[in-house]
Coordinates of C-alpha atoms in Angstrom, one line a residue:
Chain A
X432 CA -16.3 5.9 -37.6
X433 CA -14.4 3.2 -35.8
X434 CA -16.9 0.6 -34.2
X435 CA -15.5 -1.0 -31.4
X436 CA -17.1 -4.9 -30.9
X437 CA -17.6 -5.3 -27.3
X438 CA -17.5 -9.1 -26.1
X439 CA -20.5 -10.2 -24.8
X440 CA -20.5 -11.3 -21.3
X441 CA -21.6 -14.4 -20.1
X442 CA -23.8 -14.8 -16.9
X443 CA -21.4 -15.2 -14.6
X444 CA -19.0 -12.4 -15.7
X445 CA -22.1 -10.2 -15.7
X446 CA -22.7 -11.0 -12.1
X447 CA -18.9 -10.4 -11.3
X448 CA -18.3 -12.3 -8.3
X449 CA -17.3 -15.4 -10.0
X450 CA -14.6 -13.0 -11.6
X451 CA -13.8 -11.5 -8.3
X452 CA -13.0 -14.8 -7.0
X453 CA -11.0 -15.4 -10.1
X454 CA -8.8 -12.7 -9.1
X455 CA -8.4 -13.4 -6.0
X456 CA -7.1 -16.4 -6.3
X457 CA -4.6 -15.6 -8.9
X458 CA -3.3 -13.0 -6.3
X459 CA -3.2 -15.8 -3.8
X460 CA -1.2 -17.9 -5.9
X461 CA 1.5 -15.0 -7.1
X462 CA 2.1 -14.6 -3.1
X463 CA 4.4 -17.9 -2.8
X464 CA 6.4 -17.2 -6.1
X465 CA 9.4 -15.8 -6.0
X466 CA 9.8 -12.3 -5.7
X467 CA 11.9 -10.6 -8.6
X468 CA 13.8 -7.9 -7.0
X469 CA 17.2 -7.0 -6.7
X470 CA 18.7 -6.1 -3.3
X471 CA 20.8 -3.9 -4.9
X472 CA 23.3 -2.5 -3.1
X473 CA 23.7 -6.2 -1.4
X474 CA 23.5 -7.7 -4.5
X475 CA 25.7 -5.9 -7.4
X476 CA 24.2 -5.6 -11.1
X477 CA 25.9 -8.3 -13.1
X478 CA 28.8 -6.5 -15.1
X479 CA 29.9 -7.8 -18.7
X480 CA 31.8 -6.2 -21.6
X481 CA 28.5 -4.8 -23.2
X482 CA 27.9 -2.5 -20.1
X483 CA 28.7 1.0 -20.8
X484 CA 29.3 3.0 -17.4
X485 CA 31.6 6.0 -17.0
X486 CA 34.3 6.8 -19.5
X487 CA 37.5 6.5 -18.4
X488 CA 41.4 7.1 -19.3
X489 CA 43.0 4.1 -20.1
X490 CA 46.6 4.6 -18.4
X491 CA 49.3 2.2 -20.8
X492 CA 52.5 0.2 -19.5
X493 CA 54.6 3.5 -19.6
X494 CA 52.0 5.0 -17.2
X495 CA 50.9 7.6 -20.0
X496 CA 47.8 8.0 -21.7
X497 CA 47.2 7.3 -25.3
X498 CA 45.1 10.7 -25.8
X499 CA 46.7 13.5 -28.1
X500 CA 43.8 15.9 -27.2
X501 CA 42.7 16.2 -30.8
X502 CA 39.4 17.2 -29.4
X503 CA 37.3 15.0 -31.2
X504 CA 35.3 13.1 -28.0
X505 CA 35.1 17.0 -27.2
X506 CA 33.1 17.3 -30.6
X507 CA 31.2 14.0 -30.3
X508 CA 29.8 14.7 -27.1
X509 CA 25.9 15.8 -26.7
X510 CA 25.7 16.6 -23.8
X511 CA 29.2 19.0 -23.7
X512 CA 30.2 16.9 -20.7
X513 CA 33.8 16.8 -22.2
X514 CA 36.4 20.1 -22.1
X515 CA 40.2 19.5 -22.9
X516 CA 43.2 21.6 -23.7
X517 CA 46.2 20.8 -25.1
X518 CA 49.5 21.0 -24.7
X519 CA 52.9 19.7 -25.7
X520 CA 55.6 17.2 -24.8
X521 CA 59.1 16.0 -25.6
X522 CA 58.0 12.6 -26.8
X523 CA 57.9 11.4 -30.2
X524 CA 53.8 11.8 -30.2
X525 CA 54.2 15.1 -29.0
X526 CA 50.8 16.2 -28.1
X527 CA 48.9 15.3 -24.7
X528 CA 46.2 17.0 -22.6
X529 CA 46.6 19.6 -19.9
X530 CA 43.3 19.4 -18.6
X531 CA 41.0 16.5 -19.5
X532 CA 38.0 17.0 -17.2
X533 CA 34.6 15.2 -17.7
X534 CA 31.5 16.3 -16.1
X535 CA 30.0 13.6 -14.4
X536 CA 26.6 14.8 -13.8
X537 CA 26.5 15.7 -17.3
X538 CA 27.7 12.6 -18.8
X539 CA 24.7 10.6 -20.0
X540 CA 27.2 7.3 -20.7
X541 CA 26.1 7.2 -24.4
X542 CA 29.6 6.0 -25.5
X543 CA 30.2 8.6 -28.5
X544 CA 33.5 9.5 -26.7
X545 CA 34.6 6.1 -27.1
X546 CA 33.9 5.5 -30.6
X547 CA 35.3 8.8 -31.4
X548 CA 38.4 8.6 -30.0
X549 CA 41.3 7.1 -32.8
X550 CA 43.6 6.6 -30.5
X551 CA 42.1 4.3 -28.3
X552 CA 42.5 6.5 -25.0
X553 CA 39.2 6.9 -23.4
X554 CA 36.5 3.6 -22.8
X555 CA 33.3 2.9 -21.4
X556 CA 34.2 1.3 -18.1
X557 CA 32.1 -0.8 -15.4
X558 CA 31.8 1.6 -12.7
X559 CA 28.3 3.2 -12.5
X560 CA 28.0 4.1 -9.3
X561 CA 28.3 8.0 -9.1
X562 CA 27.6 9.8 -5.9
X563 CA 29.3 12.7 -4.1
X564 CA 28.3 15.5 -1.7
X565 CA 29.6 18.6 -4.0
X566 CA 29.1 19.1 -8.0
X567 CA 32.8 20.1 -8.1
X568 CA 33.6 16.8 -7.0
X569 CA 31.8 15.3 -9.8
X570 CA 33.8 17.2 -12.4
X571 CA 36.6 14.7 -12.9
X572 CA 39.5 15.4 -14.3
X573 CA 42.8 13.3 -15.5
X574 CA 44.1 11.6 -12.5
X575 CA 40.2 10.4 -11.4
X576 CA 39.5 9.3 -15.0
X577 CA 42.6 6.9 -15.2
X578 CA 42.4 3.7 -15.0
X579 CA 45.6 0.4 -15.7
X580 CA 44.6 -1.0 -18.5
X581 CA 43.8 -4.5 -17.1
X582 CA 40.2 -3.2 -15.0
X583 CA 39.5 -2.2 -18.6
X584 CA 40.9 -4.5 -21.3
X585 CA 37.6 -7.0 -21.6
X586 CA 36.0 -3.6 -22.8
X587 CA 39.2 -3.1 -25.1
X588 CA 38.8 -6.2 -26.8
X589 CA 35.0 -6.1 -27.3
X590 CA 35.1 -2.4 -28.7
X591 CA 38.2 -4.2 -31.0
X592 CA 36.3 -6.9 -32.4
X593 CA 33.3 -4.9 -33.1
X594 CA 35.3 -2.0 -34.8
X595 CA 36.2 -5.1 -37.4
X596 CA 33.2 -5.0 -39.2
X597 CA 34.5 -1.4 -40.2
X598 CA 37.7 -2.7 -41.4
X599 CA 37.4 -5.5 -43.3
X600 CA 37.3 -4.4 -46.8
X601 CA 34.2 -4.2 -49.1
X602 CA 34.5 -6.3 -52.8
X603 CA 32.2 -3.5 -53.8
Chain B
X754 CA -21.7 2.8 43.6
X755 CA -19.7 1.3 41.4
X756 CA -17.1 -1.9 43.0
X757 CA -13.5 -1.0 42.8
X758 CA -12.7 -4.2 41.5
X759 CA -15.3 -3.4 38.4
X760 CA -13.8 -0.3 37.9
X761 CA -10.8 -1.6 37.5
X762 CA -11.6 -4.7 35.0
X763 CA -13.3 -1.8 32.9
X764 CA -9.7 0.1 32.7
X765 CA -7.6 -2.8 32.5
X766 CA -10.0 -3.7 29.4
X767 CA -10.8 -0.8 27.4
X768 CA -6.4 -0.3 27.8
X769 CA -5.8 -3.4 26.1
X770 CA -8.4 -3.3 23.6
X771 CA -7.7 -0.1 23.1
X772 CA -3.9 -0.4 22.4
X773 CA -4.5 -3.6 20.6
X774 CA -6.5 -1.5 18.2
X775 CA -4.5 1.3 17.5
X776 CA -1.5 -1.6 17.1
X777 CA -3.6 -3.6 14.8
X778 CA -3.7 -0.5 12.8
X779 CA 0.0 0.7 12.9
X780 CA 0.3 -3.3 11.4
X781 CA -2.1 -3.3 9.3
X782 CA 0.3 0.0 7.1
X783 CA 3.2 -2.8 7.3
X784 CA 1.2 -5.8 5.9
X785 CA -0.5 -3.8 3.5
X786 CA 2.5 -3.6 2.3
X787 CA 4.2 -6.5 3.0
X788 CA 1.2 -8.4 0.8
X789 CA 1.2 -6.0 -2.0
X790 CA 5.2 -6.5 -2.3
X791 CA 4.7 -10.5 -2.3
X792 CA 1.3 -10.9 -4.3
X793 CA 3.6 -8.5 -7.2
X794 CA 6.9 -10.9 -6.9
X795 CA 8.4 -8.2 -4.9
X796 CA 9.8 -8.2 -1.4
X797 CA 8.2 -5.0 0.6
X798 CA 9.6 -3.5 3.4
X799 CA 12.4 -5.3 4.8
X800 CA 15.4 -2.8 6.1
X801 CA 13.6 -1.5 9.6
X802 CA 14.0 -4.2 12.1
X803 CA 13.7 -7.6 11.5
X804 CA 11.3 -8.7 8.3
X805 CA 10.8 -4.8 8.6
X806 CA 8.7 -5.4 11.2
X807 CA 9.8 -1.5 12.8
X808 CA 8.2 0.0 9.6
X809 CA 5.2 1.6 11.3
X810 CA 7.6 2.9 14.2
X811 CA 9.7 4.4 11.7
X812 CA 6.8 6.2 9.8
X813 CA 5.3 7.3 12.3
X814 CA 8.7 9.4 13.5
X815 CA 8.5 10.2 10.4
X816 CA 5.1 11.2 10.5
X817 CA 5.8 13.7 13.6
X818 CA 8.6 15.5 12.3
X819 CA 6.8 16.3 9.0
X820 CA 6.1 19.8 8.1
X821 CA 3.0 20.8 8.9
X822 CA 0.9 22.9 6.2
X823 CA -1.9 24.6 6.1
X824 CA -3.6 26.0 2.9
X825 CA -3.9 29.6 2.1
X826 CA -8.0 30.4 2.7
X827 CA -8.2 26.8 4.4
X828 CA -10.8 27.3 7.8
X829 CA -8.2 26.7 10.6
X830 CA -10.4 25.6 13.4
X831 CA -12.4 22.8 11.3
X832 CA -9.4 21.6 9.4
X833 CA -7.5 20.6 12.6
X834 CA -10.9 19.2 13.8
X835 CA -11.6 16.9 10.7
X836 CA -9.1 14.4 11.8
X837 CA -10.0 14.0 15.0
X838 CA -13.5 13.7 14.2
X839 CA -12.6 11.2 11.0
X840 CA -10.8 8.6 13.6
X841 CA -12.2 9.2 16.9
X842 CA -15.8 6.9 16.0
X843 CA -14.1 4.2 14.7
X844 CA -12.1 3.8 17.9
X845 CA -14.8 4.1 20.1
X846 CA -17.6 2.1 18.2
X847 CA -14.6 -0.8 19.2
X848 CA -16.4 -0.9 23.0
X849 CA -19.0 -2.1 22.0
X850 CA -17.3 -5.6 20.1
X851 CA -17.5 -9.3 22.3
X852 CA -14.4 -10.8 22.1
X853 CA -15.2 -13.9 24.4
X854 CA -18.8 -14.9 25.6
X855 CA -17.7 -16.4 28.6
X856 CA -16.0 -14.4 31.6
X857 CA -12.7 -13.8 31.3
X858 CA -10.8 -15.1 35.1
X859 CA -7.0 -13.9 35.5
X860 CA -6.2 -16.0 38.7
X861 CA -9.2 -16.3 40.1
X862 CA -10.1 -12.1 39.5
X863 CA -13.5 -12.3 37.2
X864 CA -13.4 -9.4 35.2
X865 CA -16.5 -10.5 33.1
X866 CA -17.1 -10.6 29.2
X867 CA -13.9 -9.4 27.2
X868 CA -15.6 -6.1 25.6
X869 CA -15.1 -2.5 27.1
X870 CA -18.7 -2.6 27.4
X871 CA -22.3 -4.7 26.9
X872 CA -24.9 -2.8 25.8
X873 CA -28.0 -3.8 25.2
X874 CA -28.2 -2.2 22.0
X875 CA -24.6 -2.6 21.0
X876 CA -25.6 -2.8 17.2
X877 CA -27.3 0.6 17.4
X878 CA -24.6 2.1 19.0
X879 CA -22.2 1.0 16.3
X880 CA -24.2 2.2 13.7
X881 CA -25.0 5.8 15.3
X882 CA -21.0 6.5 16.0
X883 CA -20.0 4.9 12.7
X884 CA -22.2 7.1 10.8
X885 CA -20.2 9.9 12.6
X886 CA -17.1 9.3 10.9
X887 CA -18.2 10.9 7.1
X888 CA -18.2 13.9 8.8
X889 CA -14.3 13.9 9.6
X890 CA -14.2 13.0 5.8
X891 CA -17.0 15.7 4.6
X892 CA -15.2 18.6 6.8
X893 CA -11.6 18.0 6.1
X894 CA -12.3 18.0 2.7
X895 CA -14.5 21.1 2.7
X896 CA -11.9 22.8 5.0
X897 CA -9.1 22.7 2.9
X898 CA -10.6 25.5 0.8
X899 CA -9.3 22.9 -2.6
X900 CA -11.5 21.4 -5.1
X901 CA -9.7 18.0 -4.9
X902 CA -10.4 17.8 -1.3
X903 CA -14.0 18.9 -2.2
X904 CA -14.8 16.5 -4.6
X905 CA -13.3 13.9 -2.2
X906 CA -15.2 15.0 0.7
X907 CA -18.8 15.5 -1.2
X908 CA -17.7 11.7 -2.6
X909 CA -17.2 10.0 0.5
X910 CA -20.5 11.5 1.9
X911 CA -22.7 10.0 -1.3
X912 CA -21.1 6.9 -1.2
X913 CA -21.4 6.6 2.9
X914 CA -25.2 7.4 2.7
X915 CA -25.6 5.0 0.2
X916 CA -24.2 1.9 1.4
X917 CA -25.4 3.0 4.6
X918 CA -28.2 1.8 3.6
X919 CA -27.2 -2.2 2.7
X920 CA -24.9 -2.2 5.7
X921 CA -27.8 -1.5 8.3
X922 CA -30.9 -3.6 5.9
X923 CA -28.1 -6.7 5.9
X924 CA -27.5 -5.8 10.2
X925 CA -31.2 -5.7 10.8
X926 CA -31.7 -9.4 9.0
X927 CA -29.1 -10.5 11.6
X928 CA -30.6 -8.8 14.4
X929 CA -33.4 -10.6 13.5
X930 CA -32.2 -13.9 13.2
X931 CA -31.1 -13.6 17.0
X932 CA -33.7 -11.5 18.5
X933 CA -31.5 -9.0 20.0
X934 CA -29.6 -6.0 19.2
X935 CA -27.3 -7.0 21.4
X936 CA -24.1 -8.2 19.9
X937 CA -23.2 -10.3 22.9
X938 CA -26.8 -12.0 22.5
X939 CA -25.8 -12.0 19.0
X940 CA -22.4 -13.8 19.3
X941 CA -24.0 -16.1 21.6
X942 CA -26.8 -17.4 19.4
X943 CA -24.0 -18.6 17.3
X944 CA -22.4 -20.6 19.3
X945 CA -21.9 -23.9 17.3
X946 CA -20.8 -23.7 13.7
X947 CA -24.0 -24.7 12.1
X948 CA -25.6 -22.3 13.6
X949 CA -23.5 -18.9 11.8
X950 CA -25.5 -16.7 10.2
X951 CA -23.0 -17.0 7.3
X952 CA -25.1 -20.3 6.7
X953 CA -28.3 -18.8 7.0
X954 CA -28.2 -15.1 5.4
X955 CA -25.3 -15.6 2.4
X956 CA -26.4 -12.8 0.5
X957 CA -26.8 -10.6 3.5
X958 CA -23.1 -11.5 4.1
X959 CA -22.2 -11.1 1.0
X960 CA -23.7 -7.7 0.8
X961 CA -22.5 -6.6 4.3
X962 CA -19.1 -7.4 3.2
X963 CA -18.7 -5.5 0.0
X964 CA -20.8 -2.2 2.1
X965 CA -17.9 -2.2 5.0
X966 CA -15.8 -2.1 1.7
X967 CA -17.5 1.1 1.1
X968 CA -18.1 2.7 4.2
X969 CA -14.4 2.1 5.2
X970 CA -13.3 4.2 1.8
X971 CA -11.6 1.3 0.6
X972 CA -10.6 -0.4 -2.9
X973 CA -12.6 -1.2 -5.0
X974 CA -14.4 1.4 -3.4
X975 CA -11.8 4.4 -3.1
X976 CA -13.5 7.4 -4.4
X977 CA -13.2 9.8 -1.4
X978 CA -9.2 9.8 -2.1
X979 CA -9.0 8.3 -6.2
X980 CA -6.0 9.2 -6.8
X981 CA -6.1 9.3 -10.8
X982 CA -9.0 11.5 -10.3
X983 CA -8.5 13.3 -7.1
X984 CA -4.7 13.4 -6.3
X985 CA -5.3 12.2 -2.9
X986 CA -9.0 13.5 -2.1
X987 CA -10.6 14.7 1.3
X988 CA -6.7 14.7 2.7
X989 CA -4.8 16.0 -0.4
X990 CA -3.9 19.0 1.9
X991 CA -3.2 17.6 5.2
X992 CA 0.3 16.3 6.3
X993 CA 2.0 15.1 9.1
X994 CA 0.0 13.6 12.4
X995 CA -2.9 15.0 11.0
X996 CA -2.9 12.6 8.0
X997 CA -1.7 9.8 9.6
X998 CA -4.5 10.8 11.7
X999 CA -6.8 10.0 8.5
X1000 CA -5.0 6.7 8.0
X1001 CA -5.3 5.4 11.5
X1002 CA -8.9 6.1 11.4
X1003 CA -9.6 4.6 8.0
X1004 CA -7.1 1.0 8.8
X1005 CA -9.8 1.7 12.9
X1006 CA -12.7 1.2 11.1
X1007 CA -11.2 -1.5 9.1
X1008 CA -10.6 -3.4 12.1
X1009 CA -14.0 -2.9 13.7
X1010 CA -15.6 -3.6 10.7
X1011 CA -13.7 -6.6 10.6
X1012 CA -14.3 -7.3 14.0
X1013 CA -18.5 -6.6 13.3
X1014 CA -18.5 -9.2 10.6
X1015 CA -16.9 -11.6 12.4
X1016 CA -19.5 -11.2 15.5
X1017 CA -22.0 -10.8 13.2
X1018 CA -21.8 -13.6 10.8
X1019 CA -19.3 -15.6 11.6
X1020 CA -20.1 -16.6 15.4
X1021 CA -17.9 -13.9 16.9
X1022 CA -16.1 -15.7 19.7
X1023 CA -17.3 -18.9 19.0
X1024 CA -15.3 -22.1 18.4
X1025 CA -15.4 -24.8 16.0
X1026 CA -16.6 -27.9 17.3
X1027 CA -16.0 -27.2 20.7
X1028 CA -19.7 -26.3 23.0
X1029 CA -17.4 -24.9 25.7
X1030 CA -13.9 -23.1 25.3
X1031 CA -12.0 -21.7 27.1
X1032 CA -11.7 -17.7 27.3
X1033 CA -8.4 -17.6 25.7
X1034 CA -9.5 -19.7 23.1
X1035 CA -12.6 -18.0 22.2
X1036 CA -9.9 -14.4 22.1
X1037 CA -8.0 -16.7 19.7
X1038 CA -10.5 -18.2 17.5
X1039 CA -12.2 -14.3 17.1
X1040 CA -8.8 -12.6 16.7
X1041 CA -8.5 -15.3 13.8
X1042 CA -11.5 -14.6 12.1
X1043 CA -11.0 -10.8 11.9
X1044 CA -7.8 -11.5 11.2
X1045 CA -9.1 -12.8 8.4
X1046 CA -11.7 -10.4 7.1
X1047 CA -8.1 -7.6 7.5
X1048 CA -6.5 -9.9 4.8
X1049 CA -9.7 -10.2 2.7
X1050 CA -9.3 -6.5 2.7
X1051 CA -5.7 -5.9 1.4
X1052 CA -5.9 -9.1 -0.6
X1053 CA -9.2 -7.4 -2.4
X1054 CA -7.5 -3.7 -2.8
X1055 CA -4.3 -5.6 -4.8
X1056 CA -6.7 -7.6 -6.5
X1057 CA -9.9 -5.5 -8.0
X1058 CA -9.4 -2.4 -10.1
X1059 CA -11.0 1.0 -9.0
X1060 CA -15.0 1.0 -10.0
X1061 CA -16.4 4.0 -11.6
X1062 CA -18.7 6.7 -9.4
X1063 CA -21.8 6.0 -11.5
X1064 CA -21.1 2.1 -10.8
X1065 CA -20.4 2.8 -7.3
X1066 CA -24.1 4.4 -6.9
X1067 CA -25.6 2.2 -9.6
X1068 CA -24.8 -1.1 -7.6
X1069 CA -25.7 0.3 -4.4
X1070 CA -29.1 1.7 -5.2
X1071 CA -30.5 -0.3 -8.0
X1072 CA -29.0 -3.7 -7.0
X1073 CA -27.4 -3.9 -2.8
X1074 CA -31.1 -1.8 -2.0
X1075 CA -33.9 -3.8 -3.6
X1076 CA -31.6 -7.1 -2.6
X1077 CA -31.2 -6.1 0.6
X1078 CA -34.8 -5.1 1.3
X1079 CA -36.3 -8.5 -0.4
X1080 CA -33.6 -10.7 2.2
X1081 CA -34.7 -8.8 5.2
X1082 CA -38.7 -9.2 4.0
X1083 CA -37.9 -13.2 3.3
X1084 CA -35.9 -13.5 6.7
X1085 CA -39.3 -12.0 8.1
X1086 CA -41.6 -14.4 6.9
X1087 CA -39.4 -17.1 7.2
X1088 CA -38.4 -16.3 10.9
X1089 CA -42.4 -15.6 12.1
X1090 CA -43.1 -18.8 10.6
X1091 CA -40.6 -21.5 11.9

């Protein structure tokens, strides 16, 4: 049996006005301070490299994308948000995506496509605001997913540096 | 027959007490939540009009265009009566309330006392019409043909009867500190500062207070619409005007309980230090003091957590009763005496 030790009450909490007072007054006082909130749309959320918004293509200097469609973000994905197919070209990597479409609304930004990918095609980028007026428009396919690789390279170099602790080589 | 001229100072009047009432109230939703945003670091409602001072306005369009529902099994004649009947005494028992002591003169047209009305037994009245209100409560929530509503309805009624009780005993020592049950005879036996009853009867104020906290269904005092408990209470099935029906009833009878304090206790119209203001000034100095006891309400409902039922009833019978009886029988003696 658990025994819970109540703490005695003095007097004055007992009658409970003195303790009503006490609270009113420390409601009085938190009425100058200065309010918390965010006027969001006024005031943007601060953006650095650990924010993980929408995946997106990164497009290189030869205006192509790195991908190969070897499916694997496909695979990684939990919530299925992710559906390529593949196809060929005449380059010397010869493989690249048809259709690469992500699913907005299904995307929950968890970031497995990004650590999946081993080609380095597809990051977390900035951009996390998502609204549109039909759920077809919100199915995104290869030309909306690209991005230059400049509105996305501080995310390239974090994801870089903290993929070394992967590659340095164990003495054991 | 009545003079035209006093026919007309009653209109003009009861129309700006009247609107300034219903105002007060359509404010009253804005800084409730203005001072709830600030006293929890936040900013409230700032995005209609200035300082989101259009707020009301834009609920209460709002409010119109709602859907209206009506419950399946719900009785249709008494659940569109229950609001009316829930706001309509706290508006009128607002006749009755001084505002000035002196007669009001706009350019040389005296259009005597500032209150609707000046009965001689304006403290009666308030009570008899106040009393009304529960019923608004008891029948919406009986109407609705949902045990929330109920609950909420059979609530409000126990907790009305019982602090019923305090608010007339802690009225009565008032009435009999002046003599009169006439709230203008009332204000005017307060007329300097030493002279408030607030000075005289403390724990009758103190009591009075905490009952208009209950007979005005407010925090700490909520249990006709607990919402932990309840989901809304007596209104959980009405929408549209005829809730916000409900609301301006319940932030009415906020105001004229403020209002009633104020006269009451705190000199009504009367100003500090000063044995003969002028009529604007003694508008001023009461519209300050109500204003104040409207504050003390919001500031008490962010401030207090919700008490339990059995509390509720334990403090009114076995503590506000006996304290409120043994004030009134000491006010007795006392008075007969001196």
């Amino acid at each position: 049996m658990v025994i819970v030790k109540r703490k005695e009450l003095s007097l004055a909490e007992k009658l409970y006005l003195p303790e009503v007072v006490r609270g009113l007054s420390v409601t009085f006082r938190k009425m100058f301070e200065k309010p918390i909130t965010r006027q969001y749309p006024e005031e943007p959320l601060e953006k650095t490299e650990v924010t993980r918004g929408q995946p997106r293509l990164v497009v290189k200097e030869d205006d192509s994308i790195a991908c190969v469609s070897c499916g694997l973000c496909e695979a990684a994905c939990p919530a299925y948000a992710i559906t390529i197919d593949g196809g060929e070209t005449d380059r010397a990597i010869e493989r690249e995506p048809k259709r690469f479409d992500i699913d907005m609304l299904r995307c929950i930004l968890c970031g497995f496509c990004e650590e999946a990918c081993p080609k380095d095609a597809i990051f977390m980028s900035d951009e996390l605001e998502l609204a549109d007026y039909s759920r077809e428009a919100l199915i995104y396919n290869i030309e909306k997913l690209k991005r230059p690789q400049a509105a996305l390279q501080q995310r390239i170099d974090y994801v870089k540096k903290i993929n070394t602790r992967w590659q340095t080589p164990s003495s054991t | 027959m009545i003079e035209w001229s006093v026919l007309l100072a009653w209109i003009v009047k009861a129309t700006v007490i009247y609107l300034g009432l219903v105002n007060v109230g359509a404010l009253m939703t804005l800084a409730e939540r203005k001072f709830s945003a600030w006293m929890q670091y936040r900013i409230g409602p700032n995005r209609v009009g200035p300082f989101g001072l259009l707020q009301p306005l834009a609920d209460g369009v709002k409010f119109i265009f709602k859907e209206e529902l009506m419950p399946a099994g719900a009785n249709k004649m008494l659940f569109r009566f229950a609001p009316v009947i829930a706001a309509l005494p706290s508006m009128m028992t607002i006749a009755v309330i001084p505002f000035t002591t002196k007669d009001v003169v706009l350019g040389g047209w005296n259009i005597g006392t500032f209150s609707i009305v000046n009965l001689d037994i304006g403290v009666l009245y308030i009570l008899a019409l106040g009393g009304l209100s529960v019923y608004g409560l008891i029948i919406g929530g009986w109407a609705s043909n949902s045990k929330y509503s109920l609950l909420g309805g059979l609530r409000a009624s126990a907790q009305m009867i019982s602090y019923e009780l305090t608010l007339i005993l802690t009225i009565l020592a008032v009435v009999v500190m002046a003599g009169s049950l006439d709230l203008q005879q009332i204000a005017l036996s307060q007329n300097k500062v030493t002279d408030w009853n607030i000075w005289y009867q403390p724990l009758a104020f103190l009591m009075f207070v905490v009952a208009t906290f209950a007979e005005t269904n407010r925090h700490p005092f909520d249990f006709a619409e607990c919402e932990p408990e309840l989901v809304a209470g007596f209104h959980t099935e009405y929408s549209s005007m005829k809730f916000a029906l409900f609301f301006i009833g319940e932030y009415s009878a906020m105001t004229v309980m403020a209002c009633l304090t104020t006269t009451l206790f705190l000199g009504g119209p009367s100003v500090p230090f000063l044995e003969d203001p002028h009529w604007a000034l003694q508008i001023a100095a009461f519209l300050a003091k109500a204003g104040f006891f409207l504050f003390l309400f919001i500031w008490v409902r962010w401030t207090l957590p919700r008490f339990r039922f059995d509390q509720l009833m334990a403090l009114g019978w076995k503590v506000f009763l006996p304290l409120a009886l043994l004030n009134l029988l000491a006010t007795g003696v006392v008075k007969s005496l001196v």
